[in-house]
Coordinates of C-alpha atoms in Angstrom, one line a residue:
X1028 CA 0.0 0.0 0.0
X1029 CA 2.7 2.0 0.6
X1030 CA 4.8 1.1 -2.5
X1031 CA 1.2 2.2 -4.2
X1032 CA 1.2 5.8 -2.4
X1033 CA 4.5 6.4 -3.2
X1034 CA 4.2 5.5 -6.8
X1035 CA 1.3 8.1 -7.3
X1036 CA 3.3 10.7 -5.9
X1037 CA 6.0 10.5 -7.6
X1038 CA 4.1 10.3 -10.8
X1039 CA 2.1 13.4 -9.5
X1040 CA 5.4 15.2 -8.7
X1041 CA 6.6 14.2 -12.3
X1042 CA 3.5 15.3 -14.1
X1043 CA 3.5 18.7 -12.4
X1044 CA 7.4 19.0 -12.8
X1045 CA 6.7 18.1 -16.8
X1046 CA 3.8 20.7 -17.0
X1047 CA 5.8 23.4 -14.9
X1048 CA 8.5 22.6 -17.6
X1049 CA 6.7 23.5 -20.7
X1050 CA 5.2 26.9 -18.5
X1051 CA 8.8 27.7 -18.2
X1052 CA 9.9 27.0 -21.4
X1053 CA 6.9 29.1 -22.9
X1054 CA 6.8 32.3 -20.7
X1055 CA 10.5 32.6 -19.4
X1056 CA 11.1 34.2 -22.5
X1057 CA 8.8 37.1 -21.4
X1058 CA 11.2 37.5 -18.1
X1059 CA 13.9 37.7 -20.2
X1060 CA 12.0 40.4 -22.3
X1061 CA 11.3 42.5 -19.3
X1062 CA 15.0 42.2 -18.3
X1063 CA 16.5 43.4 -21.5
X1064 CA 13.8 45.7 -22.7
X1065 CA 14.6 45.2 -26.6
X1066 CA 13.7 41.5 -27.6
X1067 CA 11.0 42.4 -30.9
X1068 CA 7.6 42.5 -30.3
X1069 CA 5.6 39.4 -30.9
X1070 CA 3.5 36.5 -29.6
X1071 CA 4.5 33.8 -28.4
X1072 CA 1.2 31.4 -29.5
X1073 CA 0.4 28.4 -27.2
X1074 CA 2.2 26.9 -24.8
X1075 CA 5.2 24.5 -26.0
X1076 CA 3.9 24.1 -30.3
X1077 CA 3.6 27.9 -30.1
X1078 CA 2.9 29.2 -33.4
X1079 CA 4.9 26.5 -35.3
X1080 CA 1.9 24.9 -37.2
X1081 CA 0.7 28.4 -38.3
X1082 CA 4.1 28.9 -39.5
X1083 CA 4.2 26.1 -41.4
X1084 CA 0.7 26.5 -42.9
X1085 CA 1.4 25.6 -47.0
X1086 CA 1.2 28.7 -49.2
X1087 CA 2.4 29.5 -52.7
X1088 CA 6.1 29.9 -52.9
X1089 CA 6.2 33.2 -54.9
X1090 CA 4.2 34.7 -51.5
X1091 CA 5.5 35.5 -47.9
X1092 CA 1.9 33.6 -47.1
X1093 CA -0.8 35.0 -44.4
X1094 CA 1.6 33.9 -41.4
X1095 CA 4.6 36.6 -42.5
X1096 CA 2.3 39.2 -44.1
X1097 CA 0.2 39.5 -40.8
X1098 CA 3.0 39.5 -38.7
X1099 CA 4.7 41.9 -40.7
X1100 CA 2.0 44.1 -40.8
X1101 CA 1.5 43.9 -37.0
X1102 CA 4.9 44.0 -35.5
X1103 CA 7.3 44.8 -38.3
X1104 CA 9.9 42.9 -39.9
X1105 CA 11.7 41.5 -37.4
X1106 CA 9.5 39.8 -34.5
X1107 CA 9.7 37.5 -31.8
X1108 CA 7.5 34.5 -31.7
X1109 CA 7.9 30.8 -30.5
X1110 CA 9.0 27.9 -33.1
X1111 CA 10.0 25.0 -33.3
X1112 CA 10.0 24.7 -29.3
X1113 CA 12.0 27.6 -29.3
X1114 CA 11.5 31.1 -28.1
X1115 CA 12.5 32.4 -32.0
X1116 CA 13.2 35.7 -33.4
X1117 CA 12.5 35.9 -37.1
X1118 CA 13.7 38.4 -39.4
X1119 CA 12.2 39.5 -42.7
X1120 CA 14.6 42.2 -43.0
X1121 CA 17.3 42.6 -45.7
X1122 CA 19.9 44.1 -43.4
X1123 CA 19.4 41.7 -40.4
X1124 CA 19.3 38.6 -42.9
X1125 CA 22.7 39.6 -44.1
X1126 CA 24.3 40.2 -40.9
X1127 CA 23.3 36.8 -39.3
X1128 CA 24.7 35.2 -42.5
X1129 CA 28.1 36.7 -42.1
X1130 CA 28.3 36.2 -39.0
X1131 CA 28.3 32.6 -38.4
X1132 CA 30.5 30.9 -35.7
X1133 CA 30.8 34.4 -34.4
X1134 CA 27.4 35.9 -33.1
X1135 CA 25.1 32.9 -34.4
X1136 CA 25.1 29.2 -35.3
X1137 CA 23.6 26.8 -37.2
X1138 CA 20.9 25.3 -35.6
X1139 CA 18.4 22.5 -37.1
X1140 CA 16.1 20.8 -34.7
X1141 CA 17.3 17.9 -33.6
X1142 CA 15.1 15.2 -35.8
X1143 CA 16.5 16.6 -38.8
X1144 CA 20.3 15.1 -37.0
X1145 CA 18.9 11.6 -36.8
X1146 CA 17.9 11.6 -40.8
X1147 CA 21.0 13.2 -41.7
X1148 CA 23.4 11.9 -39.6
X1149 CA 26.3 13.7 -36.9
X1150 CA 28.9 14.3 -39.5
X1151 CA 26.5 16.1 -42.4
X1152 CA 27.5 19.5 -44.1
X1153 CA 24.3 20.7 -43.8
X1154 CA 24.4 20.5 -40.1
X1155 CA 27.7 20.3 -38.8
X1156 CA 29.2 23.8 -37.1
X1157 CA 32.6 25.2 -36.0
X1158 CA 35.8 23.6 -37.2
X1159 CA 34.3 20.1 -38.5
X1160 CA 31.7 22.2 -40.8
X1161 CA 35.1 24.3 -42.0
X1162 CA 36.8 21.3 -42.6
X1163 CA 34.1 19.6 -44.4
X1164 CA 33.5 22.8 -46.6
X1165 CA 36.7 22.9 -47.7
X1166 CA 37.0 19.7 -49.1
X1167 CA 33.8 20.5 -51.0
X1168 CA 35.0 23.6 -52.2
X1169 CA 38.3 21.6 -53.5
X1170 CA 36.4 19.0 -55.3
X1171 CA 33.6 20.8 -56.7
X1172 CA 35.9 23.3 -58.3
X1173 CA 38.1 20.6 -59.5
X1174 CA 34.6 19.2 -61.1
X1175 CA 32.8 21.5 -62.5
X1176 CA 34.7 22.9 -66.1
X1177 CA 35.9 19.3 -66.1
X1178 CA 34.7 18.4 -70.1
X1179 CA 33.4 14.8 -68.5
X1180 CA 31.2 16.7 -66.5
X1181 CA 29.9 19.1 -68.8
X1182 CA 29.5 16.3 -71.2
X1183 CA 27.3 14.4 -69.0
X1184 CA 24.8 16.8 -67.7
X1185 CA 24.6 17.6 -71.8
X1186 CA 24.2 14.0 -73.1
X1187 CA 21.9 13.4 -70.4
X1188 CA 20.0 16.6 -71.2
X1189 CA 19.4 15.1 -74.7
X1190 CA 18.5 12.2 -73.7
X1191 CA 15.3 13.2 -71.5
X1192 CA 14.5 15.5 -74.1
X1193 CA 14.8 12.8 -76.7
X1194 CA 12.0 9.9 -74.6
X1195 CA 9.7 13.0 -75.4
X1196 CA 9.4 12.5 -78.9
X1197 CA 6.2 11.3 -79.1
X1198 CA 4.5 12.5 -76.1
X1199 CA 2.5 15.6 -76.1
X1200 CA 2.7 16.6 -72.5
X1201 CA 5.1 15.0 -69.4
X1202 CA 4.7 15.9 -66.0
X1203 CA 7.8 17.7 -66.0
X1204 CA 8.6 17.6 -62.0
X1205 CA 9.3 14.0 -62.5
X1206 CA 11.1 14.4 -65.8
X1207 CA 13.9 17.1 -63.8
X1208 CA 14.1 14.8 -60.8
X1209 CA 15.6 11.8 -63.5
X1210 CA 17.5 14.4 -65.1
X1211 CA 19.3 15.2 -62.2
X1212 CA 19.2 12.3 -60.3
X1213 CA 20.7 10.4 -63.3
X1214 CA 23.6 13.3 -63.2
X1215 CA 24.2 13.4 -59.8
X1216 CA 24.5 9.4 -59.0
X1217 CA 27.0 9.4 -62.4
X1218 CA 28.7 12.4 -60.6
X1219 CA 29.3 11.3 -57.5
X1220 CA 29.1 7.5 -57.4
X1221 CA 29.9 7.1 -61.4
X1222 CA 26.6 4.8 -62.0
X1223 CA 24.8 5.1 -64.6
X1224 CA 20.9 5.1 -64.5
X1225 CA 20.9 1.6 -66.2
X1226 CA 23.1 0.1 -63.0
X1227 CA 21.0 -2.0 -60.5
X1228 CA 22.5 0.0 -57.3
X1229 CA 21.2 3.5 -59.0
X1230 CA 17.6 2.0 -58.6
X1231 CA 18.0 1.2 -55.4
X1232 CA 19.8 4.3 -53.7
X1233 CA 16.8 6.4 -55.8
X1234 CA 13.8 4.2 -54.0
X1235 CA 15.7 4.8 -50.7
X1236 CA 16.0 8.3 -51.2
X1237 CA 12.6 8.8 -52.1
X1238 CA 11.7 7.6 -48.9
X1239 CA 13.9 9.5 -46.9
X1240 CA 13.0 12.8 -48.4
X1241 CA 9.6 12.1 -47.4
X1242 CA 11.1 11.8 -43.8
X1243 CA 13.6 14.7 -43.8
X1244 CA 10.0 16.9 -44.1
X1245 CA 8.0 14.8 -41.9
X1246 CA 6.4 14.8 -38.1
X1247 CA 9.5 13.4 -36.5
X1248 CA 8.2 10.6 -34.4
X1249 CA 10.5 7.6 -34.6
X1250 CA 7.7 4.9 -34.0
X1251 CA 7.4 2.1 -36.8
X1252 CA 6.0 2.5 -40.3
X1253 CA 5.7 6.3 -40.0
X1254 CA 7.9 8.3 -42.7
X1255 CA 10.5 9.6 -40.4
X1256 CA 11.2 6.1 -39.0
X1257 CA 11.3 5.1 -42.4
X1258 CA 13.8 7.9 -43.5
X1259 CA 16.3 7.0 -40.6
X1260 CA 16.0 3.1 -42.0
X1261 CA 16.2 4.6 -45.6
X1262 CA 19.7 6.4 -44.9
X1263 CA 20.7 3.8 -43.2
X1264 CA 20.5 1.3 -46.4
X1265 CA 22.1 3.8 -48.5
X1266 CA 24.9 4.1 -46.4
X1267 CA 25.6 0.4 -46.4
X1268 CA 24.7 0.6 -50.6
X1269 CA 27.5 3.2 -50.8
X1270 CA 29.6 1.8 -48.1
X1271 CA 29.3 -1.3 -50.7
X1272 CA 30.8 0.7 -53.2
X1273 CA 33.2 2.1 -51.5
X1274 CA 34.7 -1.2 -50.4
X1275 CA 34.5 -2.6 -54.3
X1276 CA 36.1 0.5 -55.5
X1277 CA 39.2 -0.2 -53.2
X1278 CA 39.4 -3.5 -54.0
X1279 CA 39.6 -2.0 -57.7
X1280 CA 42.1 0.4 -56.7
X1281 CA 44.2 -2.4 -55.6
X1282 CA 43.5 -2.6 -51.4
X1283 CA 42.9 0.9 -50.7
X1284 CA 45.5 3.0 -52.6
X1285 CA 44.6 5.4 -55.3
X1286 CA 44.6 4.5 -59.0
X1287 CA 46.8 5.6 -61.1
X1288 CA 46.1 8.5 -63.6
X1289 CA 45.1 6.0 -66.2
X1290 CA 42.4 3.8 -64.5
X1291 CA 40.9 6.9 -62.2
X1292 CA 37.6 7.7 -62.4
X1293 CA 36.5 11.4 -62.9
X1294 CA 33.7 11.4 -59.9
X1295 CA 33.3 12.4 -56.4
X1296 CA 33.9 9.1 -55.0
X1297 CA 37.3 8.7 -56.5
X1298 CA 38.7 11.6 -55.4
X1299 CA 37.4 10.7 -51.4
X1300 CA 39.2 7.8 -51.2
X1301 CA 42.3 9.7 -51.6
X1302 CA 41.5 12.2 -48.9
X1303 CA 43.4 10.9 -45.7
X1304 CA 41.3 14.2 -44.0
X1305 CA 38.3 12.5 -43.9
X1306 CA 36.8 9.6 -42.2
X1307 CA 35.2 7.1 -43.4
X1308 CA 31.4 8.1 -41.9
X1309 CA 32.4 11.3 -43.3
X1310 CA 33.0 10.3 -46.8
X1311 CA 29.4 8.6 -46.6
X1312 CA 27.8 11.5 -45.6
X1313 CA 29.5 13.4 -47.8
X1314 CA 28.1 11.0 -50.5
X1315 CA 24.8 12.1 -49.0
X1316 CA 24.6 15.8 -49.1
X1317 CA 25.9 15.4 -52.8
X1318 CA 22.8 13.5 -53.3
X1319 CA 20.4 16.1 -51.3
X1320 CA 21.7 18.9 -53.3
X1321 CA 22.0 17.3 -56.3
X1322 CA 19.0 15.8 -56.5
X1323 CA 16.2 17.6 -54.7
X1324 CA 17.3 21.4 -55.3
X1325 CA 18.6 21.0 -58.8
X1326 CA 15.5 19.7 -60.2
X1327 CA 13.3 22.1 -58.3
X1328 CA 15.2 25.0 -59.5
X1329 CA 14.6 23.3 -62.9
X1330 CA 11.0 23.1 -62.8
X1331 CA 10.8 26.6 -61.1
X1332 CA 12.4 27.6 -64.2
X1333 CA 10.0 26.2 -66.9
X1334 CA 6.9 26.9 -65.0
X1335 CA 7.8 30.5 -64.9
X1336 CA 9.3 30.8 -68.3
X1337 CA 6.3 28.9 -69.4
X1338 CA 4.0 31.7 -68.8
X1339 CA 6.6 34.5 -70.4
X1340 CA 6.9 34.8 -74.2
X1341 CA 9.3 37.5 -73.9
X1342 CA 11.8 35.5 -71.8
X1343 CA 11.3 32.0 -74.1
X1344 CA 11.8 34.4 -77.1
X1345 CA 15.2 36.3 -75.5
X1346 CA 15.9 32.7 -74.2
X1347 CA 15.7 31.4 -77.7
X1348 CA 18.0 33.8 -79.3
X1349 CA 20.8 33.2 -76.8
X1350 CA 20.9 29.6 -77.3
X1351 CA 20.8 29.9 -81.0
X1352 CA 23.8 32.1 -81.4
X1353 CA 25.9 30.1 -78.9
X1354 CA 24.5 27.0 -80.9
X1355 CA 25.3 28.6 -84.0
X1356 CA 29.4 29.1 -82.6
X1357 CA 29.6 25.5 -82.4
X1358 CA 29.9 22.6 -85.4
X1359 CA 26.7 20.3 -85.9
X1360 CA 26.7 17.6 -82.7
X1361 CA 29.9 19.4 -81.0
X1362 CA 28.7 18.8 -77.3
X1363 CA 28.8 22.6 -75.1
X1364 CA 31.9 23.4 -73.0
X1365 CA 32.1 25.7 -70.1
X1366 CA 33.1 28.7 -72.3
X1367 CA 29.7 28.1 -73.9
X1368 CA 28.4 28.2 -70.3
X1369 CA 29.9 31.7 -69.4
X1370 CA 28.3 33.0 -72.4
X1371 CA 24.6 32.1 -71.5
X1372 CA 24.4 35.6 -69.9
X1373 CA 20.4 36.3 -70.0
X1374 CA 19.8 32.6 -69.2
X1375 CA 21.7 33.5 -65.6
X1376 CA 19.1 36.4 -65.1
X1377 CA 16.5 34.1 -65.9
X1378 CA 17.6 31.6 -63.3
X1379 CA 18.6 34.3 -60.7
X1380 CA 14.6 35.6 -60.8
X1381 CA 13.3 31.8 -60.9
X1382 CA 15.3 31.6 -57.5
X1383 CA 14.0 34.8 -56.5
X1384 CA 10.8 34.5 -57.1
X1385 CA 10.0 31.1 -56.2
X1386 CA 12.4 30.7 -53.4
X1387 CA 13.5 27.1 -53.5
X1388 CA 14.7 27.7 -49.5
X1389 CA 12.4 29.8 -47.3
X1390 CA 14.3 30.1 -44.5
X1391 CA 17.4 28.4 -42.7
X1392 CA 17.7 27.9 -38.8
X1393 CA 20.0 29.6 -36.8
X1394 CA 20.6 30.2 -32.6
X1395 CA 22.1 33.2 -31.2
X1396 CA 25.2 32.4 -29.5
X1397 CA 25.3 35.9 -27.3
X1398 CA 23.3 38.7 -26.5
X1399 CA 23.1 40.1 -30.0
X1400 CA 21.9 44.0 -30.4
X1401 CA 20.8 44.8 -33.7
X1402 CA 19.4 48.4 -34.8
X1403 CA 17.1 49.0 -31.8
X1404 CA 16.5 45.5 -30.8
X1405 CA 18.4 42.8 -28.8
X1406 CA 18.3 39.2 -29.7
X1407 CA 18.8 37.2 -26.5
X1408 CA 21.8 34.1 -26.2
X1409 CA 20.5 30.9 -26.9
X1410 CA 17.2 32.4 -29.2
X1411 CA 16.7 30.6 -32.3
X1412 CA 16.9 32.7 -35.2
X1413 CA 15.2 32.6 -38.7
X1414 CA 16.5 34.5 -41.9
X1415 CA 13.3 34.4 -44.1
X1416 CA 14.5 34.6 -47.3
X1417 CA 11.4 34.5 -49.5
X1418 CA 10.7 37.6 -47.5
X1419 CA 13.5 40.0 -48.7
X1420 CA 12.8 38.3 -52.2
X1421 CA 9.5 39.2 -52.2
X1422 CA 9.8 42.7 -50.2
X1423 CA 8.8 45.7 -52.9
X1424 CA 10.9 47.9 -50.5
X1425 CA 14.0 45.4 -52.3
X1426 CA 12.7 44.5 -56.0
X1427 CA 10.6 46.9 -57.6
X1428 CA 7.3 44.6 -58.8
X1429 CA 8.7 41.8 -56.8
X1430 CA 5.4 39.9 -57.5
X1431 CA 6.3 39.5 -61.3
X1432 CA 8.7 37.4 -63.1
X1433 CA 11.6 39.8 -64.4
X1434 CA 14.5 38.4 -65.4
X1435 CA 16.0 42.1 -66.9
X1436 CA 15.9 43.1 -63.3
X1437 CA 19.1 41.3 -63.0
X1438 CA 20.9 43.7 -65.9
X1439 CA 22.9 45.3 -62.4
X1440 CA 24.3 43.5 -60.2
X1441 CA 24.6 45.6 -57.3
X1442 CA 24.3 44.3 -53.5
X1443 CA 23.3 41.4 -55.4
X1444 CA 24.9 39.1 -52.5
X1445 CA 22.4 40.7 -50.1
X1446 CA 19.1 40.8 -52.3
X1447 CA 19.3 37.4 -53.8
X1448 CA 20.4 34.6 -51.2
X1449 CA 18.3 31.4 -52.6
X1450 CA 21.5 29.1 -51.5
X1451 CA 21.8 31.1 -48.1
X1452 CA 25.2 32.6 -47.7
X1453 CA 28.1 33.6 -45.7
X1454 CA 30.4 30.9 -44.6
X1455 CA 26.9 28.0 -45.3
X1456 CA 26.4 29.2 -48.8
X1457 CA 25.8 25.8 -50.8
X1458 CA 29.1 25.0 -52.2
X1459 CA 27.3 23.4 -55.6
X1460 CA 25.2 26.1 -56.3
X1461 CA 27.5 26.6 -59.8
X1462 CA 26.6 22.8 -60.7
X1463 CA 23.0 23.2 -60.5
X1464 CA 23.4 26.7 -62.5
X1465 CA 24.8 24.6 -65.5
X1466 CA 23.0 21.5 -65.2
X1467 CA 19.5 24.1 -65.8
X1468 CA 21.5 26.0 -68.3
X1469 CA 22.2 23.3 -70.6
X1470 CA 19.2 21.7 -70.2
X1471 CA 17.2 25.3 -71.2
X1472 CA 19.9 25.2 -74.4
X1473 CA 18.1 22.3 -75.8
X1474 CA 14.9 22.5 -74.5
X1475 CA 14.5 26.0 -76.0
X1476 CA 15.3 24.6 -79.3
X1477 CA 13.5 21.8 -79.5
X1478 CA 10.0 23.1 -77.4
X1479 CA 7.8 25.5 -76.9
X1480 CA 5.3 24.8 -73.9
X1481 CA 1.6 25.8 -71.7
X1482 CA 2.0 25.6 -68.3
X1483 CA -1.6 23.4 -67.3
X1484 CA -4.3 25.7 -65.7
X1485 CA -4.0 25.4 -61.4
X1486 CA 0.2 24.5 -61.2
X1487 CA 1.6 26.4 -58.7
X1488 CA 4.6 26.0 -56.9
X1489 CA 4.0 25.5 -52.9
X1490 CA 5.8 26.0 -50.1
X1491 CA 5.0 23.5 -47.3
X1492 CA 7.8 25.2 -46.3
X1493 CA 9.8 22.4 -48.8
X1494 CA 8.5 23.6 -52.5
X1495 CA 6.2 21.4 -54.4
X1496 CA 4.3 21.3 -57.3
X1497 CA 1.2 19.6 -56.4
X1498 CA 0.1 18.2 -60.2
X1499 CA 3.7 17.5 -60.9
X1500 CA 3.8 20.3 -63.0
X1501 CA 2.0 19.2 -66.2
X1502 CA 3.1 21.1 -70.0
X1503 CA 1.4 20.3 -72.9
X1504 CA 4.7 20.2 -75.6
X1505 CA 4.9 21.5 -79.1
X1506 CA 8.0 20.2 -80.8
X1507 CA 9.8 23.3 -82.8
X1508 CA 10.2 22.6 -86.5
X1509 CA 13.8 22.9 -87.2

């Protein structure tokens, strides 16, 4: 009976202690306001979800969408509210956005909720900080800059270009969200593992990876069957596919050593088994974030591009004109080089406003490491932060008709580095921004050539806040008489 007693009470004193935890959690904050007399104005929304879900509510992605705009409207563009379990400042201001950016390791920090560490692993780019994310960005600086003029790259992102184009032949429309997602999955994998979409490991890596995209944007509740315990399990089987590879590319290489000039291979896993810098869960995950970028944000941008090229003659006619004169510099099947590349001038503007004005990345999570005063306002240590970037793409106050498509407003590039940041920026900029630039720009160099296309009535791109196109992005084709 006793046992019994004390059994309630503890579980009493542990209920109450849980429920005076989340109190805490939710309204210390507003001690903390009173203290410093600074933090922006706000609300803080319920009681440990706060205003998360509203947050998160889908809108289009060429919109701030009702959360932003009536928070804006109500407490200015840089407010305090309470996300992701986190007492959260988030900024929709140009200036601030920048400053956080450039001021990582110093006054703020990369901070991802902690779910999005168990999909992506420890040692991931994309979440790493300090001296390991230096170290890992320089060797993917190195190696994509070795890459990316390489001919055998440039070659393959053109010859697999043609090839997608070519399966449409017959068809008169595609749902063109799948077509760029085997365009540049079939790049990437050739890229970074050197398998060809034809290879039995490329199918499975890509069934994997579906599944643990579905789980890097899920409710993170590791109980069986749901998608983020199927995402951990996903990444794990790729690891062990790649860790595969990596053994029978040694064994190759004669037990470990690297090949000689002749017999090397010109992709990403060749040159990290000759980096003694990195360890072997490194090189893995290293494999992974070249898959994530590769993959998911390269064939987004694609599709952002087509749907909102789709619905402006003048830019598919300027478009057109380029492509034909650097076509017409070049002999009859003589694949592109990247001196081709550098002259696709316009088709850079186009891309730059498809990034602006569909914003591929809403925002990126970051924690104040200090007391941070900014203008007027102080951002309290330990805070998380969010840089909204669709906001300062979409801000009027920035880009003059920011709600329209307008490539020419890219003619000057000044404070470019501070208007546009679609691949964040600062010391976290996306290393392979440049490879996704060309893969799009050779693809538009045939596509523009070959087609001429009608965006189906409804598409829209939304942000849930990952960017999708609920139809798949249906065009109805007409082939180009050449």
């Amino acid at each position: 009976m006793a046992e019994g007693s004390l059994l309630v009470v503890t579980l009493v004193i542990g209920l109450v202690g849980f429920v005076f935890g989340i109190v805490l959690n939710h309204f210390w904050p507003l001690f903390i306001n009173i203290k410093l007399g600074h933090v922006p104005k706000g609300n803080f929304g319920w009681p440990l979800l706060g205003e998360t879900l509203s947050f998160l509510k889908p809108h289009p992605s060429n919109s701030i969408g009702n959360f932003l705009q009536e928070h804006c409207s109500r407490y200015g563009k840089v407010f305090k509210s309470h996300l992701f379990f986190s007492p959260t400042v988030v900024s929709c201001d140009q200036d601030l956005n920048y400053f956080i950016l450039q001021n990582e390791d110093k006054l703020f920090q990369c901070s991802y909720p902690k779910p999005i560490h168990g999909i992506l692993g420890k040692v991931s780019l994309l979440v790493a900080v300090g001296d390991t994310h230096k170290r890992l960005r320089n060797v993917s600086l190195s190696l994509i800059s070795t890459i990316k003029s390489k001919p055998e790259f440039i070659n393959d992102v053109e010859k697999s270009a043609i090839q997608i184009l070519q399966s449409w032949k017959n068809k008169k429309q595609v749902s063109f969200w799948e077509e760029s997602r085997k365009f540049s999955f079939n790049v990437i994998v050739k890229q970074v593992l050197g398998l060809t979409p034809e290879d039995p490991q490329s199918a499975t890596i890509l069934q994997d990876f579906l599944a643990f995209m579905r789980g890097l944007i899920s409710l993170p509740l590791y109980v069986p069957g749901t998608p983020y315990a199927r995402a951990v399990q996903a990444r794990s089987r790729i690891s062990s596919t790649v860790k595969a590879i990596i053994e029978e590319r040694r064994r190759i290489n004669d037990g470990g050593s690297c090949c000689s000039d002749d017999r090397k291979r010109n992709d990403f896993l060749e040159i990290l088994l000759c980096l003694d810098t990195l360890s072997e869960d490194e090189k893995v995950s290293f494999v992974l974030d070249s898959l994530l970028g590769g993959y998911e944000t390269t064939s987004l941008l694609m599709a952002m591009v087509v749907f909102f090229v789709g619905q402006s003659q003048n830019a598919l006619d300027q478009l057109k004109v380029e492509h034909h004169n650097v076509r017409s510099m070049k002999k009859k099947e003589e694949l592109l080089n990247w001196e081709d590349y550098k002259k696709m001038d316009f088709t850079q503007k186009v891309i730059n406003e498809a990034l602006r004005y569909g914003n591929v990345v809403k925002f990126v999570h970051r924690k104040a490491l200090k007391d941070v005063k900014f203008r007027d306002c102080v951002i309290p240590a330990g805070w998380k932060v969010l840089p909204v970037f669709s906001a300062v793409h979409l801000d009027p106050s920035v880009h003059a008709n920011a709600l329209q498509f307008n490539p020419w407003r890219w003619e000057s590039d000044e404070q470019i580095c501070k208007k546009l940041t679609p691949f964040g920026g600062g010391s976290r900029c996306c290393p392979g921004f440049e490879l996704a630039k060309v893969e799009v720009a050779f693809f538009l160099h045939h596509l523009v050539q070959k087609y001429r296309w009608d965006v189906e009535e409804g598409e829209q791109p939304i942000a849930y806040p990952y960017v999708e196109f609920q139809n798949g992005l249906t065009i109805r084709l007409h082939q180009i008489s050449t």
